[in-house]
XYZ file of C-alpha atoms in Angstrom:
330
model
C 172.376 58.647 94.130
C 173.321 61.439 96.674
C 177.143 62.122 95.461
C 179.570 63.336 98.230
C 182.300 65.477 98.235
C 185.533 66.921 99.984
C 186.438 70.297 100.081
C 189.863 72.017 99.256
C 189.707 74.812 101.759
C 192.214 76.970 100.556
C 191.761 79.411 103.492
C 193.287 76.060 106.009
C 196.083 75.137 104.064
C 199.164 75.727 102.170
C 199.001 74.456 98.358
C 201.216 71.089 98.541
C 199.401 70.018 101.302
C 195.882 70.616 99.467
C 197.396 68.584 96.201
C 198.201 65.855 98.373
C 194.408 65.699 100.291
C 193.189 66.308 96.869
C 194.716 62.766 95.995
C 194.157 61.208 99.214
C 190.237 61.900 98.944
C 189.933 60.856 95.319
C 191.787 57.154 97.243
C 189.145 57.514 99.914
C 186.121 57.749 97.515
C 185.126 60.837 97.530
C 182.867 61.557 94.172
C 184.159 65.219 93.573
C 186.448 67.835 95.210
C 185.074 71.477 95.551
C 187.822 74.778 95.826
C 187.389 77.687 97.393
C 188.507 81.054 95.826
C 190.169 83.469 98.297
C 192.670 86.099 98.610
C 192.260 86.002 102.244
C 191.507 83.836 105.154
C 188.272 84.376 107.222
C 190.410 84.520 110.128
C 194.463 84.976 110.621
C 194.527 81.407 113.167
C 193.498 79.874 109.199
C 196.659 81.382 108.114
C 196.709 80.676 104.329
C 194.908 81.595 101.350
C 196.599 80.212 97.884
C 195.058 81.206 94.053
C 192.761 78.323 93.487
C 193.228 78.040 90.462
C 196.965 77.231 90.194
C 195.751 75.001 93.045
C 193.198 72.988 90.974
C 195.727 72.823 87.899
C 197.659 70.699 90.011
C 194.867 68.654 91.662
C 193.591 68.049 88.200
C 196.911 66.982 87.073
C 197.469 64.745 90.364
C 194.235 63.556 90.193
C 191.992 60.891 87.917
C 188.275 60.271 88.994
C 187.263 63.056 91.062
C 184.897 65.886 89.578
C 186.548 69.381 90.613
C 184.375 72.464 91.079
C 185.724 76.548 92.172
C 183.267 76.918 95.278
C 183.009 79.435 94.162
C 184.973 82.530 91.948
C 183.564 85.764 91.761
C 184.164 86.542 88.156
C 183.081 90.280 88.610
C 186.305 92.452 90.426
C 189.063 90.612 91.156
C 189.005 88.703 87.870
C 187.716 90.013 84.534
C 185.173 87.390 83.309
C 187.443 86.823 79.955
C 189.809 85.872 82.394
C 187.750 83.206 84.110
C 186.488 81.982 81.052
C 189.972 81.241 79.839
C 191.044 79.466 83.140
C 187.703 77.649 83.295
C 188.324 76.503 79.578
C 192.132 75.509 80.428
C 190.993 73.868 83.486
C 188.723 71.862 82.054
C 191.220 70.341 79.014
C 193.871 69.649 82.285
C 190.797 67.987 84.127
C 189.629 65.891 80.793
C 186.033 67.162 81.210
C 185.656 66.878 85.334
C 185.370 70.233 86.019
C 182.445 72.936 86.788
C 182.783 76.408 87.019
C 180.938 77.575 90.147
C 180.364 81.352 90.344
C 178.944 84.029 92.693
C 178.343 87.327 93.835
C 181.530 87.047 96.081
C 182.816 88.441 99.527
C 184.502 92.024 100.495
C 187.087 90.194 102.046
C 188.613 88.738 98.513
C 187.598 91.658 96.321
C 188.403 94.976 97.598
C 191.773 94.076 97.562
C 191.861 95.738 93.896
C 190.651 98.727 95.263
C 187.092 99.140 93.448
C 185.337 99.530 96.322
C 182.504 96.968 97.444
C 179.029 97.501 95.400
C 175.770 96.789 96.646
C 173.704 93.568 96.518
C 171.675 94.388 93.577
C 175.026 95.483 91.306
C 176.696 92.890 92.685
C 173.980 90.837 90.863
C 173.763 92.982 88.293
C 177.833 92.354 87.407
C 177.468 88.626 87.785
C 174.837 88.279 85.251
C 176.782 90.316 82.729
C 179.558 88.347 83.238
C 177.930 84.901 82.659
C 176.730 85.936 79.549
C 180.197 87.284 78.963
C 181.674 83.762 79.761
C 178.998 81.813 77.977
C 179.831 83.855 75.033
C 183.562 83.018 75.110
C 183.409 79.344 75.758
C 181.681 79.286 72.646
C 184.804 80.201 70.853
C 183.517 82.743 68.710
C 185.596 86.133 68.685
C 183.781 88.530 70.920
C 183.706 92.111 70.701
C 181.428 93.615 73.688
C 180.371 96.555 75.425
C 177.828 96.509 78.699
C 176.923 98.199 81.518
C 180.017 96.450 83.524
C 182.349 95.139 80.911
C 184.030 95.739 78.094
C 185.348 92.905 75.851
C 187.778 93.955 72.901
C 188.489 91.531 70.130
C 188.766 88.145 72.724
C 188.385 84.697 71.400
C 189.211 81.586 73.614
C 191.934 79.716 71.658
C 191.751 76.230 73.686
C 188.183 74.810 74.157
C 187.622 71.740 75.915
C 185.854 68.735 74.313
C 183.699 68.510 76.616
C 181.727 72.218 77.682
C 182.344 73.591 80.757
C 179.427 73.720 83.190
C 178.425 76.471 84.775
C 176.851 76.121 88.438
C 175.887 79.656 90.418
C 175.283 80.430 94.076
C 172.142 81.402 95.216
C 170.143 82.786 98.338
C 166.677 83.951 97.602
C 164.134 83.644 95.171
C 165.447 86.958 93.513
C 168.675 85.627 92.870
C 167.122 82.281 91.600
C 165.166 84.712 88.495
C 167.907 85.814 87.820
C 170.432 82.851 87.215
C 168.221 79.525 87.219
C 167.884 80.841 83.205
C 171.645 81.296 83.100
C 173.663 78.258 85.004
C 173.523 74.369 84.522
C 173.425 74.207 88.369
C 172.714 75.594 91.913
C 174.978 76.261 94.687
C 173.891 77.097 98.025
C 174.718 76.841 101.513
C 171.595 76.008 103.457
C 169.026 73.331 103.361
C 166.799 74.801 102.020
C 163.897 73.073 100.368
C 161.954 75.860 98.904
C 165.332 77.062 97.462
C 165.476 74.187 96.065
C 162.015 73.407 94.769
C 161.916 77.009 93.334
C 165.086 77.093 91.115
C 163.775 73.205 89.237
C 160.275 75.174 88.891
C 161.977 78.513 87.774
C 164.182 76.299 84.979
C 160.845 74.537 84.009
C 159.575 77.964 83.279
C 161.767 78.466 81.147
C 162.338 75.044 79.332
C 165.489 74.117 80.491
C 166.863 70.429 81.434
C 165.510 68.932 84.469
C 168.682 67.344 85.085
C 170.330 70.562 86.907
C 172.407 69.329 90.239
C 172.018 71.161 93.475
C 175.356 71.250 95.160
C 175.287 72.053 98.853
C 178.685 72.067 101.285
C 178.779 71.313 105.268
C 181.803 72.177 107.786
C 182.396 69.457 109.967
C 185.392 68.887 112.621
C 186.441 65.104 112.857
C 188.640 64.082 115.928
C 189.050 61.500 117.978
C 188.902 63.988 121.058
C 185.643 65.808 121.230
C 187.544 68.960 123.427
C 190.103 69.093 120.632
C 187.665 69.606 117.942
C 186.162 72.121 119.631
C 188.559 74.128 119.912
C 189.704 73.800 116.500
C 186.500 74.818 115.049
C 185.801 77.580 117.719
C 189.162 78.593 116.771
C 189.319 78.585 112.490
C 185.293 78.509 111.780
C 183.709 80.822 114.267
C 183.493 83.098 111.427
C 180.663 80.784 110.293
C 177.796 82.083 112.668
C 177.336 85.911 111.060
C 175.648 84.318 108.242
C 176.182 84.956 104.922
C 174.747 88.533 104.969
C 177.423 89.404 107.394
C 180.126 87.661 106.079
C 179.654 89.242 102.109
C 180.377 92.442 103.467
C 183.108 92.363 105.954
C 186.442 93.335 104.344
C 189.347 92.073 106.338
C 190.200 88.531 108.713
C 190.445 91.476 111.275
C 187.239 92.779 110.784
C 185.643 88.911 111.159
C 187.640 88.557 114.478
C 186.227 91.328 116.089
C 182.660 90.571 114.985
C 182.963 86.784 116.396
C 185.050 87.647 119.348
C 181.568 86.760 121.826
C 181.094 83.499 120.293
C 181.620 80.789 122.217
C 182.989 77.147 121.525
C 179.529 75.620 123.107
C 178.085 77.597 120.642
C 180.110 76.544 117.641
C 179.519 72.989 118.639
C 175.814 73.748 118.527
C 176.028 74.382 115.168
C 179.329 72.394 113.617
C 179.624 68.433 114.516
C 182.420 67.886 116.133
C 184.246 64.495 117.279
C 184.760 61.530 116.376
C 180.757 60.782 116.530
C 180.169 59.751 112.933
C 176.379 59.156 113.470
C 176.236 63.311 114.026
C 177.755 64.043 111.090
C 175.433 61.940 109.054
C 172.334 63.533 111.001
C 173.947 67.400 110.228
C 174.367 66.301 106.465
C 171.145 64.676 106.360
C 169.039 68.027 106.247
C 170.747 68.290 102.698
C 169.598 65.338 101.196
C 166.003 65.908 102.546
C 165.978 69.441 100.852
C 166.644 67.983 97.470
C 170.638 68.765 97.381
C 172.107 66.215 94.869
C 175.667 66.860 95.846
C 177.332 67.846 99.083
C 180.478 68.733 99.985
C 181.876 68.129 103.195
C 184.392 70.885 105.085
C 186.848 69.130 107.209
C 187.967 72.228 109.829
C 191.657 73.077 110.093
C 194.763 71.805 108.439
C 195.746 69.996 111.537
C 194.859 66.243 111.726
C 193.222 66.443 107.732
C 195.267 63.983 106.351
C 194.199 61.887 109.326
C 191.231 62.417 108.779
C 191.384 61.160 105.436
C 193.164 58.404 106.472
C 191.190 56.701 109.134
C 187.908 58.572 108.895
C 186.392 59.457 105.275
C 185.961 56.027 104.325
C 183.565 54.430 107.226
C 181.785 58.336 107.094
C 181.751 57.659 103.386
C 180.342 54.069 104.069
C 177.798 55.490 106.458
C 176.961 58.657 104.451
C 176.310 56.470 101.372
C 174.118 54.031 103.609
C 171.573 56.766 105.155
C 171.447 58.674 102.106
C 168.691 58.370 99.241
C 169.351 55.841 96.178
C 167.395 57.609 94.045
């Protein structure tokens, strides 16, 4: 069955309120609760941008059912990948096995605040892949001495492994980015419905003999309110920065630098793109495209800190209800 989940936008919200949506959506059925990973917001009307992963502690403590993912951490600049493999092994042991450690390539915007500059695509690939196997290594818990083109590892060993191994899901784009991690993650991240994505990462792990089982987790913004104007605005106002496209939005470095580049786009046009209301039937049709490209799991993005607990309150479960109704049983 299609599994759906909420997302923890850290970006939206300060980190006591995101504990206590993190508990409200395990109550309102959610399956599994995805985190982003920023230093900064997209845009300064978000206003917030805790560490995630002092965040998810908490949610994982606070929490019982709910699978938790990073959505995802760049384990290239910001952190050191013997970092993230010790907070992805901690996390885990706090979580009692629900948790998956998403990764990607990352965004200017969170990175060059430690002042290494911003790489291009291709090294920004490169780096990831290094680090994987640099994580993979270390959740092993075998004492790792190592020495790449990236990364240096000096004497590191992981000294609190999890029962139950941490799984490893990667964001992807394009069929170059699917060579190179289908043979190195459990699972795919992506952002668009694609099918081909899709269909080409299960045939690239066949290639290679891997599991079939691998899940494709996917993630949609939507803006629930009972006013339709209200909604609107509120996505116009905290998610504009969602119609660059990903290619644009990597490289930008500051909240600043995304206002400026969004300051022509409309709210009409944001609606064209975001469903927003209290119309539950659209949301179902905007998440549908996910489901028909294969996605297994799929996060939903509930816009703005304002009115989410109301949301949760009065609206995830009949969504939930009619989510779980349209979607595929098998």
């Amino acid at each position: 069955m299609t599994r759906f989940g909420y997302t923890l936008m850290t970006e939206q919200s300060p980190p006591k309120n995101l504990v206590q949506y993190a508990i409200s959506a395990e109550q309102a059925g959610f399956d599994f609760e995805v985190s982003s990973d920023h230093y900064s917001p997209w845009l300064t009307t978000q206003g917030h941008s805790p560490n995630a992963w002092v965040t998810l502690g908490a949610v994982a403590h606070a929490t019982e059912r709910v699978e938790l993912f990073t959505y995802v951490t760049c384990p290239t600049m910001r952190y050191h990948p013997a970092v993230v493999a010790q907070q992805a092994a901690t996390l885990q042991i706090l979580a009692d096995g629900r948790f998956t450690l998403g990764l990607g390539s990352g965004e200017n915007l969170n990175e060059h605040v430690v002042g290494k500059g911003w790489p291009t695509v291709k090294r920004r690939h490169d780096m990831l892949r290094e680090a994987i196997r640099i994580i993979r290594e270390l959740l092993s818990g075998e004492l790792l001495d190592w020495k790449g083109t990236y990364y240096e590892v000096d004497s590191a060993r992981l000294w609190d492994l999890p029962e139950i191994p941490v799984a490893i899901g990667v964001a992807v784009s394009g069929d170059k980015s699917i060579e190179a991690f289908a043979p190195l993650a459990d699972h795919l991240i992506a952002v668009q419905p694609e099918r081909d994505l899709v269909t080409s990462w299960h045939d690239t792990r066949k290639t290679y003999g891997l599991p079939g089982e691998s899940r494709v987790v996917g993630q949609i913004p939507i803006c629930w309110d009972p006013d339709r104007d209200t909604a609107v605005q509120r996505a116009h106002e905290q998610f504009r920065w969602f119609a660059g496209g990903w290619d644009v939005n990597a490289d930008l470095p500051t909240p600043a630098g995304f206002a400026g580049a969004t300051q022509f786009v409309r709210p009409e046009d944001v609606a064209q793109n975001i469903p927003c209301g209290p119309d539950l039937d659209a949301i179902v049709d905007a998440v549908r495209a996910y489901w028909e490209a294969g996605f297994t799991d799929i996060a939903l993005v509930q816009i703005g800190d304002e009115g989410q607990q109301r949301f949760l309150e009065e609206a995830a479960q009949p969504l939930l209800g009619a989510l779980r109704a349209a979607a595929p049983k098998a």
